[in-house]
Short mmCIF file of C-alpha atoms and ligand atoms in Angstrom, two decimals:
data_model
loop_
_atom_site.label_atom_id
_atom_site.label_comp_id
_atom_site.label_asym_id
_atom_site.label_seq_id
_atom_site.Cartn_x
_atom_site.Cartn_y
_atom_site.Cartn_z
CA MET R 1 0.00 0.00 0.00
CA ALA R 2 1.10 3.57 -0.63
CA ILE R 3 0.57 7.25 0.15
CA PHE R 4 -0.98 9.12 -2.79
CA LEU R 5 0.72 12.52 -3.03
CA THR R 6 -0.12 15.40 -5.36
CA GLY R 7 2.19 18.36 -6.06
CA SER R 8 5.50 16.45 -5.82
CA THR R 9 7.05 18.54 -8.63
CA GLY R 10 6.31 21.74 -6.67
CA TYR R 11 8.22 23.54 -3.95
CA LEU R 12 6.45 22.26 -0.83
CA GLY R 13 5.68 18.90 -2.40
CA SER R 14 9.41 18.26 -2.80
CA TYR R 15 9.82 18.62 0.99
CA LEU R 16 7.01 16.11 1.49
CA VAL R 17 8.52 13.53 -0.86
CA ALA R 18 12.02 13.95 0.60
CA GLY R 19 10.67 13.80 4.16
CA LEU R 20 8.67 10.64 3.47
CA TRP R 21 11.54 8.95 1.62
CA THR R 22 14.12 9.61 4.30
CA GLY R 23 11.95 9.27 7.40
CA TYR R 24 9.42 6.51 6.64
CA PRO R 25 9.26 3.19 4.77
CA ASP R 26 5.99 3.88 2.88
CA ARG R 27 5.71 3.58 -0.87
CA LEU R 28 4.48 6.65 -2.75
CA ASN R 29 1.93 6.95 -5.56
CA LEU R 30 2.81 10.25 -7.21
CA LEU R 31 0.55 12.19 -9.57
CA VAL R 32 2.83 13.91 -12.09
CA ARG R 33 1.98 15.91 -15.20
CA ALA R 34 4.14 14.49 -18.01
CA LYS R 35 3.82 12.93 -21.44
CA THR R 36 6.25 10.07 -20.82
CA GLU R 37 7.60 8.13 -17.84
CA GLN R 38 11.06 9.57 -18.45
CA GLU R 39 9.72 13.13 -18.56
CA ALA R 40 7.95 12.49 -15.25
CA ARG R 41 11.20 11.27 -13.69
CA GLU R 42 13.09 14.26 -15.01
CA ARG R 43 10.47 16.63 -13.61
CA LEU R 44 10.78 14.92 -10.23
CA TRP R 45 14.56 15.22 -10.36
CA GLN R 46 14.21 18.95 -11.05
CA SER R 47 12.30 19.45 -7.80
CA LEU R 48 13.98 16.80 -5.62
CA GLN R 49 17.60 17.85 -6.29
CA LEU R 50 17.07 20.51 -3.65
CA HIS R 51 17.19 17.65 -1.13
CA LEU R 52 19.08 14.68 -2.58
CA GLU R 53 22.00 13.72 -4.80
CA PHE R 54 21.16 11.89 -8.02
CA PRO R 55 22.09 8.28 -7.13
CA GLU R 56 20.05 8.45 -3.92
CA PHE R 57 17.15 10.07 -5.80
CA LEU R 58 17.24 7.40 -8.49
CA GLU R 59 17.27 4.61 -5.95
CA TYR R 60 14.21 6.01 -4.18
CA VAL R 61 12.34 6.54 -7.46
CA ASN R 62 13.12 3.03 -8.60
CA THR R 63 12.26 1.27 -5.37
CA ARG R 64 9.65 3.37 -3.59
CA VAL R 65 7.59 5.20 -6.22
CA ARG R 66 4.86 4.47 -8.71
CA ILE R 67 4.26 7.40 -11.01
CA PHE R 68 0.72 8.09 -12.22
CA ARG R 69 0.94 10.42 -15.18
CA GLY R 70 -2.16 12.51 -14.87
CA ASP R 71 -3.72 15.90 -14.33
CA LEU R 72 -5.97 17.05 -11.50
CA THR R 73 -8.36 18.62 -13.96
CA GLY R 74 -9.01 15.41 -15.92
CA GLU R 75 -11.80 13.02 -14.98
CA ARG R 76 -10.11 10.35 -12.82
CA PHE R 77 -6.96 12.41 -13.48
CA GLY R 78 -7.10 11.27 -17.13
CA LEU R 79 -5.89 7.79 -16.14
CA ASP R 80 -7.14 4.72 -17.99
CA ASP R 81 -9.40 2.25 -16.15
CA ASP R 82 -6.63 -0.17 -15.18
CA GLU R 83 -4.37 2.55 -13.85
CA TYR R 84 -7.14 4.26 -11.92
CA ARG R 85 -8.18 0.94 -10.38
CA ALA R 86 -4.55 0.26 -9.41
CA LEU R 87 -4.40 3.71 -7.81
CA VAL R 88 -7.57 3.13 -5.76
CA ASP R 89 -6.50 -0.38 -4.75
CA SER R 90 -2.99 0.61 -3.63
CA THR R 91 -3.68 3.92 -1.85
CA ASP R 92 -4.09 3.81 1.91
CA SER R 93 -3.64 7.51 2.69
CA ILE R 94 -3.72 10.76 0.70
CA LEU R 95 -1.68 13.93 0.95
CA HIS R 96 -3.13 16.54 -1.39
CA CYS R 97 -0.63 19.36 -1.81
CA ALA R 98 -1.06 20.44 -5.45
CA ALA R 99 -2.85 23.68 -6.21
CA SER R 100 -2.89 26.66 -8.50
CA LEU R 101 -1.38 29.61 -6.62
CA ASN R 102 -2.28 31.96 -9.45
CA ARG R 103 -4.09 34.58 -7.37
CA LYS R 104 -5.17 36.49 -10.45
CA SER R 105 -6.87 33.67 -12.35
CA GLU R 106 -10.43 32.69 -11.38
CA LYS R 107 -10.33 30.05 -14.13
CA GLN R 108 -7.14 28.31 -12.96
CA CYS R 109 -8.18 28.38 -9.31
CA LEU R 110 -11.62 27.01 -10.20
CA ASN R 111 -10.23 24.21 -12.34
CA VAL R 112 -7.18 23.12 -10.35
CA ASN R 113 -8.26 23.90 -6.81
CA LEU R 114 -11.98 23.11 -6.90
CA ARG R 115 -12.40 20.55 -9.67
CA GLY R 116 -8.99 19.05 -8.90
CA SER R 117 -9.63 18.71 -5.18
CA LEU R 118 -13.02 17.14 -5.90
CA GLU R 119 -11.24 14.50 -8.02
CA VAL R 120 -8.85 13.78 -5.13
CA ILE R 121 -11.78 13.56 -2.70
CA GLN R 122 -13.54 11.14 -5.05
CA LEU R 123 -10.42 8.99 -5.08
CA ALA R 124 -10.48 9.11 -1.27
CA ARG R 125 -14.14 8.01 -1.22
CA ARG R 126 -13.42 5.08 -3.54
CA ALA R 127 -10.39 3.97 -1.50
CA GLN R 128 -12.38 4.36 1.72
CA ASN R 129 -15.27 2.30 0.35
CA HIS R 130 -12.93 -0.33 -1.09
CA HIS R 131 -10.55 -0.99 1.79
CA GLY R 132 -10.53 2.00 4.17
CA LEU R 133 -8.33 5.11 4.18
CA ARG R 134 -5.96 5.77 7.08
CA ARG R 135 -5.88 9.57 6.61
CA TYR R 136 -6.69 12.35 4.14
CA SER R 137 -4.42 15.39 4.53
CA HIS R 138 -5.19 18.57 2.67
CA VAL R 139 -2.68 21.41 2.26
CA SER R 140 -4.64 24.63 2.48
CA THR R 141 -3.47 28.17 3.36
CA VAL R 142 -3.91 30.79 6.09
CA ALA R 143 -5.44 32.97 3.34
CA VAL R 144 -8.75 31.17 3.95
CA ALA R 145 -9.17 33.60 6.88
CA GLY R 146 -10.28 36.27 4.39
CA LYS R 147 -9.86 40.00 4.90
CA ARG R 148 -8.34 40.76 8.31
CA GLN R 149 -6.51 43.55 10.06
CA ASN R 150 -4.41 43.50 13.25
CA GLU R 151 -5.47 40.02 14.40
CA VAL R 152 -4.11 36.80 15.85
CA VAL R 153 -6.27 34.19 14.11
CA GLN R 154 -7.05 30.81 15.74
CA GLU R 155 -7.55 27.67 13.64
CA ASP R 156 -11.19 27.07 14.56
CA SER R 157 -12.38 30.62 13.99
CA SER R 158 -10.49 31.26 10.77
CA ILE R 159 -13.24 30.45 8.26
CA ASP R 160 -16.03 32.97 8.41
CA TRP R 161 -18.40 32.72 5.45
CA ALA R 162 -19.62 36.29 5.94
CA ARG R 163 -16.15 37.69 5.34
CA SER R 164 -14.75 38.74 1.93
CA ASP R 165 -11.66 37.11 0.41
CA TYR R 166 -8.68 38.86 -1.09
CA ASP R 167 -8.53 36.79 -4.28
CA PRO R 168 -9.80 33.70 -6.16
CA TYR R 169 -6.99 31.61 -4.67
CA ALA R 170 -8.15 32.24 -1.09
CA ARG R 171 -11.81 31.75 -2.03
CA THR R 172 -11.29 28.40 -3.77
CA LYS R 173 -8.94 27.08 -1.05
CA LYS R 174 -11.60 27.96 1.54
CA PHE R 175 -14.21 25.94 -0.33
CA CYS R 176 -11.76 23.02 -0.69
CA GLU R 177 -11.59 22.75 3.10
CA HIS R 178 -15.38 22.76 3.20
CA MET R 179 -15.54 19.91 0.66
CA VAL R 180 -13.16 17.81 2.73
CA HIS R 181 -15.27 18.21 5.88
CA GLN R 182 -18.56 17.66 4.05
CA LEU R 183 -17.61 14.78 1.77
CA LEU R 184 -15.22 12.80 3.96
CA PRO R 185 -16.88 12.86 7.41
CA ASP R 186 -16.02 9.18 7.96
CA VAL R 187 -12.32 9.50 6.97
CA PRO R 188 -9.78 10.82 9.49
CA HIS R 189 -8.73 14.11 7.88
CA THR R 190 -6.25 16.88 8.61
CA ILE R 191 -6.13 20.41 7.23
CA PHE R 192 -2.74 22.15 7.08
CA ARG R 193 -2.68 25.91 6.64
CA PRO R 194 0.81 27.29 5.92
CA ALA R 195 1.47 31.03 6.28
CA ILE R 196 3.91 32.72 3.86
CA VAL R 197 6.40 29.93 3.08
CA LEU R 198 9.76 31.48 2.31
CA GLY R 199 13.08 29.65 1.99
CA ASP R 200 14.75 27.03 4.15
CA SER R 201 16.27 27.95 7.50
CA ARG R 202 19.10 25.41 6.98
CA LYS R 203 20.38 26.50 3.55
CA PRO R 204 20.07 29.45 1.13
CA GLU R 205 18.82 27.41 -1.85
CA THR R 206 15.22 27.57 -2.96
CA THR R 207 13.31 26.62 -6.10
CA GLN R 208 10.47 29.07 -5.53
CA PHE R 209 11.10 32.73 -6.10
CA ASP R 210 7.78 34.61 -6.41
CA MET R 211 7.55 35.72 -2.80
CA VAL R 212 11.36 36.14 -2.60
CA GLN R 213 11.14 38.52 -5.55
CA ALA R 214 8.39 40.53 -3.89
CA PHE R 215 10.51 40.77 -0.72
CA ASN R 216 13.60 41.61 -2.70
CA MET R 217 11.78 44.51 -4.25
CA LEU R 218 10.73 45.79 -0.81
CA ALA R 219 14.26 45.27 0.58
CA ARG R 220 15.69 47.53 -2.15
CA LEU R 221 13.42 50.48 -1.39
CA PRO R 222 14.88 53.35 0.66
CA VAL R 223 11.36 54.27 1.85
CA LEU R 224 8.82 51.64 2.87
CA PRO R 225 5.10 52.39 2.85
CA LEU R 226 4.60 50.04 5.81
CA ARG R 227 4.12 50.37 9.55
CA PRO R 228 7.48 49.36 11.11
CA ASP R 229 5.87 47.48 14.01
CA ASP R 230 3.47 45.43 11.87
CA LYS R 231 4.18 41.71 11.99
CA VAL R 232 4.49 39.48 8.94
CA ASP R 233 3.90 35.74 9.40
CA ILE R 234 6.70 33.97 7.49
CA VAL R 235 7.64 30.33 8.03
CA PRO R 236 10.47 28.26 6.49
CA ALA R 237 9.61 25.44 4.07
CA ASN R 238 11.61 22.88 6.07
CA TYR R 239 9.41 23.51 9.14
CA VAL R 240 6.21 23.32 7.09
CA GLY R 241 7.27 20.18 5.21
CA GLY R 242 8.51 18.49 8.39
CA ALA R 243 5.24 19.23 10.19
CA ILE R 244 3.00 17.97 7.37
CA VAL R 245 4.94 14.72 7.06
CA LYS R 246 5.12 14.09 10.80
CA ILE R 247 1.44 14.82 11.47
CA HIS R 248 0.22 12.92 8.39
CA GLN R 249 2.09 9.87 9.65
CA MET R 250 0.84 10.11 13.26
CA GLU R 251 -1.70 7.52 14.33
CA LYS R 252 -3.87 10.10 16.06
CA PRO R 253 -2.93 13.77 15.68
CA ASN R 254 -4.26 15.94 18.49
CA TYR R 255 -6.14 18.33 16.18
CA GLY R 256 -7.95 18.38 12.83
CA ILE R 257 -6.57 21.76 11.63
CA TYR R 258 -3.06 23.16 11.99
CA HIS R 259 -1.68 26.60 11.23
CA LEU R 260 1.89 26.10 9.98
CA SER R 261 3.09 29.56 10.87
CA SER R 262 5.23 31.65 13.16
CA GLY R 263 2.22 33.01 15.03
CA THR R 264 2.86 35.59 17.72
CA GLY R 265 6.59 34.84 17.32
CA SER R 266 6.45 36.49 13.86
CA GLN R 267 8.83 39.37 13.38
CA THR R 268 8.06 43.00 12.62
CA TYR R 269 9.20 44.75 9.44
CA LYS R 270 11.60 46.81 11.51
CA GLU R 271 13.18 43.68 13.03
CA LEU R 272 13.61 42.23 9.55
CA THR R 273 15.07 45.33 7.92
CA ASP R 274 17.40 45.92 10.90
CA ALA R 275 18.72 42.35 10.58
CA LEU R 276 19.19 42.69 6.79
CA ALA R 277 20.94 46.04 7.23
CA LYS R 278 23.29 44.50 9.79
CA GLN R 279 24.12 41.36 7.78
CA GLY R 280 24.35 43.02 4.37
CA GLY R 281 25.80 46.36 5.38
CA TRP R 282 22.70 47.92 3.77
CA ARG R 283 21.07 51.21 4.71
CA ARG R 284 18.04 51.02 6.96
CA PRO R 285 14.87 52.13 5.13
CA SER R 286 12.68 54.90 6.41
CA TYR R 287 9.09 53.90 7.20
CA GLN R 288 6.35 56.15 5.79
CA PRO R 289 3.04 54.28 6.19
CA TRP R 290 1.06 57.24 4.84
CA LEU R 291 2.64 56.52 1.44
CA GLY R 292 0.57 53.31 1.17
CA GLY R 293 -1.95 54.84 -1.29
CA PRO R 294 0.54 56.43 -3.75
CA PHE R 295 2.79 53.38 -3.39
CA SER R 296 0.09 50.93 -4.41
CA LYS R 297 -0.80 53.19 -7.39
CA THR R 298 2.88 53.23 -8.44
CA VAL R 299 3.14 49.45 -8.07
CA ASN R 300 -0.03 49.01 -10.18
CA TRP R 301 1.47 51.25 -12.85
CA MET R 302 4.87 49.48 -12.77
CA ALA R 303 3.17 46.08 -12.93
CA PHE R 304 2.20 46.82 -16.55
CA LYS R 305 5.85 47.46 -17.50
CA GLY R 306 7.97 44.62 -18.80
CA GLY R 307 11.25 43.26 -17.45
CA ALA R 308 12.33 42.26 -13.96
CA VAL R 309 11.03 45.42 -12.30
CA GLY R 310 7.61 45.05 -13.90
CA TYR R 311 7.48 41.40 -12.86
CA GLY R 312 8.55 42.24 -9.26
CA ALA R 313 5.88 44.95 -9.15
CA SER R 314 3.19 42.59 -10.40
CA LEU R 315 4.13 40.10 -7.66
CA LEU R 316 4.12 42.81 -5.03
CA LYS R 317 0.68 43.91 -6.21
CA VAL R 318 -0.68 40.38 -5.80
CA PHE R 319 0.91 39.76 -2.40
CA TRP R 320 0.30 43.26 -1.00
CA PRO R 321 -2.89 42.41 0.97
CA TYR R 322 -0.92 39.74 2.84
CA LEU R 323 1.92 42.16 3.65
CA ASP R 324 -0.28 44.98 4.83
CA TRP R 325 -2.75 43.14 7.09
CA ASN R 326 -0.65 42.87 10.28
CA THR R 327 -2.28 39.52 10.97
CA VAL R 328 -0.60 36.39 12.35
CA PHE R 329 -1.82 32.83 12.81
CA ASP R 330 -1.63 31.12 16.17
CA ASN R 331 0.79 28.18 15.94
CA SER R 332 0.47 26.60 19.41
CA ARG R 333 -0.94 23.38 17.93
CA VAL R 334 1.91 22.71 15.51
CA MET R 335 4.50 23.67 18.12
CA GLN R 336 2.91 21.12 20.48
CA GLU R 337 3.25 18.38 17.83
CA MET R 338 6.73 19.40 16.65
CA GLY R 339 8.22 20.28 20.05
CA GLU R 340 10.01 23.23 18.43
CA VAL R 341 9.41 26.74 17.14
CA PRO R 342 10.05 27.68 13.49
CA ALA R 343 13.32 29.55 12.84
CA LYS R 344 13.02 33.34 12.65
CA PHE R 345 13.09 34.78 9.12
CA SER R 346 15.80 37.29 10.07
CA VAL R 347 18.21 34.37 10.68
CA TYR R 348 18.08 33.09 7.09
CA ALA R 349 16.60 35.97 5.02
CA TYR R 350 19.97 37.42 4.02
CA PRO R 351 21.50 34.19 2.60
CA LEU R 352 18.18 33.49 0.83
CA LEU R 353 18.18 36.91 -0.84
CA GLN R 354 21.85 36.59 -1.77
CA PHE R 355 21.33 33.16 -3.34
CA SER R 356 18.28 34.43 -5.24
CA ARG R 357 19.99 37.58 -6.52
CA THR R 358 23.16 35.71 -7.54
CA ASN R 359 21.10 33.21 -9.52
CA LYS R 360 18.78 35.87 -10.97
CA PHE R 361 15.77 34.33 -9.20
CA LYS R 362 16.10 31.06 -11.05
CA TYR R 363 17.21 27.76 -9.53
CA PRO R 364 20.41 26.53 -11.23
CA ALA R 365 18.92 23.11 -11.88
CA LYS R 366 21.16 20.22 -12.87
CA PRO R 367 19.83 18.24 -15.87
CA TRP R 368 19.15 14.52 -15.76
CA PRO R 369 22.64 12.98 -15.99
CA ALA R 370 23.26 11.63 -19.46
CA ALA R 371 25.10 8.71 -17.83
CA ALA R 372 21.87 7.41 -16.31
CA LEU R 373 19.62 5.15 -18.33
CA SER R 374 16.01 6.29 -18.56
CA VAL R 375 13.62 3.64 -17.29
CA GLY R 376 14.39 0.03 -16.51
CA ASN R 377 15.99 -2.20 -13.96
CA ALA R 378 16.90 -0.26 -10.84
CA ASP R 379 20.17 -2.06 -10.01
CA GLU R 380 21.31 -1.91 -13.59
CA GLN R 381 20.66 1.83 -13.75
CA LEU R 382 22.51 2.54 -10.53
CA ARG R 383 25.48 0.32 -11.54
CA SER R 384 25.65 1.96 -14.95
CA PHE R 385 25.39 5.46 -13.52
CA ALA R 386 28.11 4.79 -10.92
CA GLN R 387 30.40 3.19 -13.54
CA LYS R 388 30.02 6.06 -16.01
CA ALA R 389 30.43 8.66 -13.26
CA ARG R 390 33.70 6.91 -12.18
CA SER R 391 35.07 6.88 -15.70
CA GLY R 392 34.31 10.61 -15.99
N1 NAP F 1 4.23 28.60 -1.05
C1 NAP F 1 3.54 29.21 -0.13
O1 NAP F 1 3.92 30.28 0.38
C2 NAP F 1 2.24 28.60 0.37
C3 NAP F 1 1.60 29.22 1.44
C4 NAP F 1 0.41 28.68 1.91
C5 NAP F 1 -0.09 27.52 1.34
N2 NAP F 1 0.55 26.94 0.30
C6 NAP F 1 -0.05 25.72 -0.28
O2 NAP F 1 0.96 24.75 -0.41
C7 NAP F 1 0.69 23.90 -1.54
C8 NAP F 1 1.93 23.79 -2.40
O3 NAP F 1 2.33 25.09 -2.81
P1 NAP F 1 3.75 25.32 -3.49
O4 NAP F 1 4.24 26.62 -3.02
O5 NAP F 1 4.59 24.11 -3.36
O6 NAP F 1 3.29 25.49 -5.03
P2 NAP F 1 4.06 25.12 -6.37
O7 NAP F 1 5.53 25.11 -6.19
O8 NAP F 1 3.48 26.03 -7.41
O9 NAP F 1 3.58 23.63 -6.68
C9 NAP F 1 2.28 23.35 -7.14
C10 NAP F 1 2.19 21.88 -7.47
O10 NAP F 1 0.85 21.60 -7.90
C11 NAP F 1 0.92 20.89 -9.13
N3 NAP F 1 -0.23 21.16 -10.00
C12 NAP F 1 -0.73 22.35 -10.38
N4 NAP F 1 -1.74 22.17 -11.25
C13 NAP F 1 -1.88 20.83 -11.41
C14 NAP F 1 -2.73 20.02 -12.19
N5 NAP F 1 -3.67 20.55 -12.99
N6 NAP F 1 -2.60 18.68 -12.11
C15 NAP F 1 -1.65 18.12 -11.33
N7 NAP F 1 -0.79 18.84 -10.57
C16 NAP F 1 -0.91 20.18 -10.61
C17 NAP F 1 2.17 21.44 -9.80
O11 NAP F 1 2.54 20.55 -10.83
P3 NAP F 1 3.41 21.05 -12.10
O12 NAP F 1 4.84 21.00 -11.63
O13 NAP F 1 3.10 20.05 -13.16
O14 NAP F 1 2.96 22.45 -12.44
C18 NAP F 1 3.12 21.46 -8.61
O15 NAP F 1 3.61 20.17 -8.35
C19 NAP F 1 -0.53 24.50 -2.24
O16 NAP F 1 -1.67 23.76 -1.87
C20 NAP F 1 -0.61 25.91 -1.69
O17 NAP F 1 -1.93 26.38 -1.67
C21 NAP F 1 1.73 27.45 -0.20
#
């Protein structure tokens, strides 16, 4: 039996795969968008090289993974009858991490987040009816809390149907949680709500740059249109990934919903810019919150320009509501399960920005080694790869 995982080619999904491979014996059924088996493997290597060297990666793929080449938006993921039956029969828990994070697109959020999650829930129902499902874990977001200002939000009072949402992403993720509760009442289920996931507290490398780029743009400004004592809830990907894996694998987690966040331990903008100024020898910005209005107009205008600045501005425009709301998400539950607090952003923000700037906000991905055979016998592949690597 295996864990069915969606989103393994994404940023957070790679932490889940690596955490499950290295910490647990379970087999994984991975949903991957690809035309061929080899393309699927190469796409996995692109995301997993953040965590593992190639020979180790290849060994795990060959011995612990079954790839299902499919798409969340296809009926039964677009799998043929035999494959779909094999997926139902061999899945004993589900970790649904894939989503569209395109905050501007109603269409993408509707198709991937709503229709896609419904497909995953239907798989859960079939597995539950066939042989029972140990757990259904759904990766959601703190954005389901809707429009907020100056609050510490608790897990159980986060969803308020009378409240407006900032964007289609938040709205569709909120309804996904509702579907899980309504359609899987008889399956043990867990909802994970990460805050802003930025970087890894143990190393500067990242494969996801959208939020880094928005922060980089802010970090370059001599004047910030923010309140210096506002808090921003940022959490490192290694903490989020570690928590999801650990709680998904627990026999009986203590709660049904977890904020994966820094909570009241979140830092203020002033704490962050002071730390960056100290580590980078940069000038401290001046804070002028009254500039918020003109600033957002300028960002809107710049967002229509091309190039890196235009792209940074368009990201800032999309993320702005989450930077300006001075709202944090209580994390007592996850700290109870993990026995540790997430690392402070100021500790690893500078190396993360340096890595991102040096690499022009693009991960310097290594290609699939030509020395490795594509698909076939696992031992043969590893032997061949090692031999060719030795002979240069
Ligand atoms: N990053 C954050 O700051 C943050 C914060 C809060 C919550 N979250 C939640 O965390 C989860 C993962 O986010 P992430 O940052 O890791 O995003 P990501 O890097 O963009 O990864 C998204 C994953 O979803 C997959 N996917 C998208 N559309 C699909 C489709 N139609 N069929 C199959 N797979 C599809 C992508 O596959 P392809 O590689 O084929 O595109 C990719 O593997 C999401 O549920 C998100 O809502 C993230």
